[in-house]
Short mmCIF file of C-alpha atoms in Angstrom, two decimals:
data_model
loop_
_atom_site.label_atom_id
_atom_site.label_comp_id
_atom_site.label_asym_id
_atom_site.label_seq_id
_atom_site.Cartn_x
_atom_site.Cartn_y
_atom_site.Cartn_z
CA GLU Q 449 -178.90 56.68 22.52
CA ASP Q 450 -175.62 57.18 24.23
CA GLN Q 451 -173.67 60.06 22.95
CA VAL Q 452 -170.07 60.86 23.09
CA THR Q 453 -168.90 64.35 21.95
CA GLN Q 454 -165.10 65.54 21.89
CA SER Q 455 -163.83 69.07 21.20
CA PRO Q 456 -162.24 70.61 19.46
CA GLU Q 457 -161.34 68.57 16.57
CA ALA Q 458 -158.12 69.46 16.32
CA LEU Q 459 -155.57 71.23 18.51
CA ARG Q 460 -152.29 72.85 17.92
CA LEU Q 461 -150.22 74.06 20.86
CA GLN Q 462 -146.76 75.68 21.09
CA GLU Q 463 -144.55 73.52 23.59
CA GLY Q 464 -145.25 74.26 27.14
CA GLU Q 465 -148.47 75.86 25.95
CA SER Q 466 -151.20 74.18 28.79
CA SER Q 467 -154.64 73.26 27.51
CA SER Q 468 -157.82 71.02 28.00
CA LEU Q 469 -159.44 68.67 25.70
CA ASN Q 470 -163.33 68.37 26.22
CA CYS Q 471 -165.29 65.40 26.26
CA SER Q 472 -169.34 65.93 26.84
CA TYR Q 473 -171.52 62.73 26.97
CA THR Q 474 -174.94 61.71 27.03
CA VAL Q 475 -175.94 58.46 28.63
CA SER Q 476 -178.55 56.62 30.51
CA GLY Q 477 -176.43 55.68 33.37
CA LEU Q 478 -172.55 55.98 33.22
CA ARG Q 479 -170.46 52.81 34.63
CA GLY Q 480 -167.27 54.54 33.78
CA LEU Q 481 -165.36 57.11 31.31
CA PHE Q 482 -162.10 56.32 29.49
CA TRP Q 483 -159.12 58.31 27.95
CA TYR Q 484 -157.05 56.55 25.35
CA ARG Q 485 -154.23 57.76 23.35
CA GLN Q 486 -153.76 56.64 19.87
CA ASP Q 487 -150.61 57.07 17.67
CA PRO Q 488 -151.08 57.01 13.77
CA GLY Q 489 -151.13 53.27 12.77
CA LYS Q 490 -151.50 52.09 16.28
CA GLY Q 491 -154.36 50.82 18.52
CA PRO Q 492 -155.54 53.05 21.25
CA GLU Q 493 -153.41 52.90 24.64
CA PHE Q 494 -155.16 53.18 27.73
CA LEU Q 495 -154.73 56.13 29.89
CA PHE Q 496 -157.60 56.72 32.54
CA THR Q 497 -160.55 55.47 34.10
CA LEU Q 498 -163.29 57.59 36.01
CA TYR Q 499 -166.21 56.43 37.80
CA SER Q 500 -168.00 59.39 39.61
CA ALA Q 501 -168.11 63.01 39.22
CA GLY Q 502 -165.50 64.96 41.34
CA GLU Q 503 -162.85 62.14 40.77
CA GLU Q 504 -159.58 63.13 39.16
CA LYS Q 505 -156.33 61.22 38.21
CA GLU Q 506 -153.09 62.26 36.90
CA LYS Q 507 -150.42 60.79 35.09
CA GLU Q 508 -147.06 62.67 34.26
CA ARG Q 509 -148.49 65.91 32.30
CA LEU Q 510 -151.95 64.52 32.06
CA LYS Q 511 -154.78 65.11 34.39
CA ALA Q 512 -158.33 63.68 33.77
CA THR Q 513 -161.37 65.14 35.58
CA LEU Q 514 -165.08 64.14 35.45
CA THR Q 515 -168.31 66.03 36.34
CA LYS Q 516 -172.26 64.57 35.67
CA LYS Q 517 -172.14 66.02 32.11
CA GLU Q 518 -168.32 66.12 30.88
CA SER Q 519 -164.90 65.05 31.28
CA PHE Q 520 -161.59 67.20 30.58
CA LEU Q 521 -158.29 66.32 29.70
CA HIS Q 522 -155.58 68.90 30.96
CA ILE Q 523 -152.01 68.76 29.49
CA THR Q 524 -149.62 70.77 31.43
CA ALA Q 525 -146.65 72.15 29.81
CA PRO Q 526 -147.34 69.55 26.86
CA LYS Q 527 -144.27 68.40 24.68
CA PRO Q 528 -143.93 67.23 21.16
CA GLU Q 529 -144.38 63.55 22.19
CA ASP Q 530 -147.87 64.03 23.42
CA SER Q 531 -148.84 64.77 19.96
CA ALA Q 532 -151.61 62.16 19.39
CA THR Q 533 -155.18 61.37 19.08
CA TYR Q 534 -156.97 61.57 22.42
CA LEU Q 535 -160.16 59.53 22.54
CA CYS Q 536 -162.81 59.36 25.27
CA ALA Q 537 -165.17 56.80 25.53
CA VAL Q 538 -168.19 55.86 27.96
CA GLN Q 539 -169.36 52.67 29.44
CA VAL Q 540 -172.90 52.47 30.43
CA ILE Q 541 -174.75 50.14 32.81
CA THR Q 542 -176.81 47.64 30.77
CA GLY Q 543 -176.56 44.13 32.39
CA ALA Q 544 -173.66 42.08 30.79
CA ASN Q 545 -173.13 44.74 28.03
CA SER Q 546 -169.40 46.03 28.44
CA LYS Q 547 -168.85 47.88 25.23
CA LEU Q 548 -167.37 51.29 25.15
CA THR Q 549 -169.02 53.91 23.04
CA PHE Q 550 -166.25 56.35 21.61
CA GLY Q 551 -166.12 59.85 20.57
CA LYS Q 552 -164.23 61.09 17.33
CA GLY Q 553 -161.22 61.98 19.09
CA ILE Q 554 -159.08 65.15 19.43
CA THR Q 555 -156.06 65.51 17.39
CA LEU Q 556 -153.59 67.13 19.33
CA SER Q 557 -150.41 68.66 17.73
CA VAL Q 558 -147.59 70.18 19.85
CA ARG Q 559 -144.85 72.21 18.05
CA PRO Q 560 -141.33 72.52 19.60
CA ASN T 234 -146.81 39.99 29.49
CA ALA T 235 -147.23 40.38 26.03
CA GLY T 236 -150.02 42.64 24.95
CA VAL T 237 -153.07 41.95 22.73
CA MET T 238 -152.03 40.27 19.61
CA GLN T 239 -153.64 40.91 16.20
CA ASN T 240 -152.75 39.50 12.86
CA PRO T 241 -152.37 40.05 10.11
CA ARG T 242 -151.70 43.68 10.55
CA HIS T 243 -152.57 44.67 6.85
CA LEU T 244 -154.78 42.70 4.71
CA VAL T 245 -155.81 43.28 0.68
CA ARG T 246 -158.65 41.49 -0.28
CA ARG T 247 -160.69 41.64 -3.74
CA ARG T 248 -164.66 42.24 -3.77
CA GLY T 249 -166.27 38.92 -2.89
CA GLN T 250 -163.49 37.40 -1.04
CA GLU T 251 -163.41 36.27 2.41
CA ALA T 252 -161.41 38.04 5.26
CA ARG T 253 -160.18 36.50 8.36
CA LEU T 254 -158.87 38.38 11.15
CA ARG T 255 -157.33 37.13 14.32
CA CYS T 256 -157.06 38.20 17.99
CA SER T 257 -155.35 36.90 20.56
CA PRO T 258 -156.04 38.49 24.01
CA MET T 259 -153.61 39.37 27.04
CA LYS T 260 -152.62 36.23 29.27
CA GLY T 261 -155.42 35.86 31.63
CA HIS T 262 -157.98 37.83 29.51
CA SER T 263 -161.07 36.08 28.97
CA HIS T 264 -163.25 38.69 27.22
CA VAL T 265 -162.78 39.81 23.86
CA TYR T 266 -164.21 42.79 22.03
CA TRP T 267 -163.97 43.92 18.17
CA TYR T 268 -164.12 47.56 17.28
CA ARG T 269 -164.10 48.88 13.50
CA GLN T 270 -162.42 52.46 12.94
CA LEU T 271 -163.51 54.03 9.34
CA PRO T 272 -161.81 56.93 7.83
CA GLU T 273 -162.64 60.07 10.05
CA GLU T 274 -165.00 58.06 12.04
CA GLY T 275 -164.53 57.26 15.83
CA LEU T 276 -163.98 53.57 16.95
CA LYS T 277 -167.21 51.42 16.70
CA PHE T 278 -168.05 48.67 18.82
CA MET T 279 -168.91 45.43 16.89
CA VAL T 280 -169.07 42.45 19.31
CA TYR T 281 -168.51 41.34 22.75
CA LEU T 282 -167.47 37.62 23.08
CA GLN T 283 -166.35 35.10 26.07
CA LYS T 284 -164.82 31.83 25.40
CA GLU T 285 -167.45 29.84 23.10
CA ASN T 286 -169.97 32.71 24.04
CA ILE T 287 -170.94 35.70 22.03
CA ILE T 288 -172.34 38.13 24.61
CA ASP T 289 -173.31 41.01 22.67
CA GLU T 290 -173.17 41.39 18.73
CA SER T 291 -175.41 44.61 18.76
CA GLY T 292 -172.96 46.23 16.82
CA MET T 293 -172.05 43.72 13.98
CA PRO T 294 -173.75 44.15 10.20
CA LYS T 295 -176.37 41.56 10.20
CA GLU T 296 -174.87 40.11 6.81
CA ARG T 297 -171.63 38.57 6.33
CA PHE T 298 -169.86 39.29 9.21
CA SER T 299 -169.53 36.62 12.10
CA ALA T 300 -167.39 36.36 14.97
CA GLU T 301 -166.09 33.17 17.37
CA PHE T 302 -163.77 32.85 20.42
CA PRO T 303 -162.99 29.13 20.79
CA LYS T 304 -162.15 27.26 23.90
CA GLU T 305 -158.81 26.95 22.42
CA GLY T 306 -157.04 29.57 20.15
CA PRO T 307 -157.47 33.17 19.00
CA SER T 308 -160.65 34.97 18.57
CA ILE T 309 -161.27 35.22 14.94
CA LEU T 310 -163.75 37.99 12.75
CA ARG T 311 -164.73 36.63 9.56
CA ILE T 312 -166.14 38.96 6.71
CA GLN T 313 -167.34 37.22 3.67
CA GLN T 314 -167.98 38.57 0.26
CA VAL T 315 -166.21 41.56 1.37
CA VAL T 316 -167.04 45.06 -0.56
CA ARG T 317 -165.42 48.26 -0.50
CA GLY T 318 -167.12 49.71 2.61
CA ASP T 319 -165.65 47.05 4.64
CA SER T 320 -162.26 48.81 4.01
CA ALA T 321 -161.18 49.95 7.74
CA ALA T 322 -159.23 49.41 10.58
CA TYR T 323 -160.54 46.57 13.03
CA PHE T 324 -159.34 46.62 16.46
CA CYS T 325 -159.54 44.07 19.11
CA ALA T 326 -159.55 44.46 22.82
CA SER T 327 -159.47 42.52 26.00
CA SER T 328 -160.30 42.56 29.39
CA PRO T 329 -159.67 40.26 32.64
CA PRO T 330 -162.16 38.06 34.13
CA GLY T 331 -164.37 39.77 36.54
CA ARG T 332 -163.13 43.15 35.41
CA GLN T 333 -165.35 43.45 32.39
CA GLY T 334 -167.82 45.77 34.28
CA LYS T 335 -164.88 48.12 34.83
CA GLY T 336 -164.00 48.80 31.42
CA GLU T 337 -160.20 48.70 31.40
CA GLN T 338 -160.05 47.45 27.74
CA PHE T 339 -156.59 46.92 26.22
CA PHE T 340 -156.17 47.19 22.52
CA GLY T 341 -154.45 45.38 20.03
CA PRO T 342 -152.64 47.24 16.97
CA GLY T 343 -155.24 46.45 14.90
CA THR T 344 -155.69 45.04 11.22
CA ARG T 345 -156.00 47.23 8.41
CA LEU T 346 -158.48 45.88 5.91
CA THR T 347 -158.18 47.25 2.17
CA VAL T 348 -160.83 45.65 -0.42
CA LEU T 349 -159.73 46.55 -3.84
#
């Protein structure tokens, strides 16, 4: 069974204190790994897609990386507005099936 | 270009009633996915539809739940005879034709169902 585990469950940072969020996965065949941001009471907002080990993508203070077993979301010099829940999801290679399997998310709080 | 639209945003039902949740995908998108998010749980896949076709319903409960995506109009997730355990946030996502194999699903704001 495909599994996605995110750690830690919650992370509290001081503004400007860089850190990384981890997403480890066990899947039969990875088609893609996705990062989303979710604010309270809202739907997930797409951030990145990574397709192969070694791939990296950046957007403002966020950088996502991928290995064969895990992905990291690096946050450089975070600001309070980066506070949110960050979701990791995998899509596996199974014919026409395009479903995403999500981890439980990491709740990030950035203090000013 | 409007994003994925869901309505209602909040829905309250009593046990035994029916709940109908609607989803209008982004313009030009022909693939729709429904996910459920329970408190303290991650998003769980329910069903994947294309126009007039159910492609994968492996995440749908066997009873009381159904989904459709007609040729015209929004996708509908229908829950009959709701129970308290159905209380959750239900999210719809869409992807464009030809891109479904590459993920990039865009989510709506969700419908929060409360069963009294």
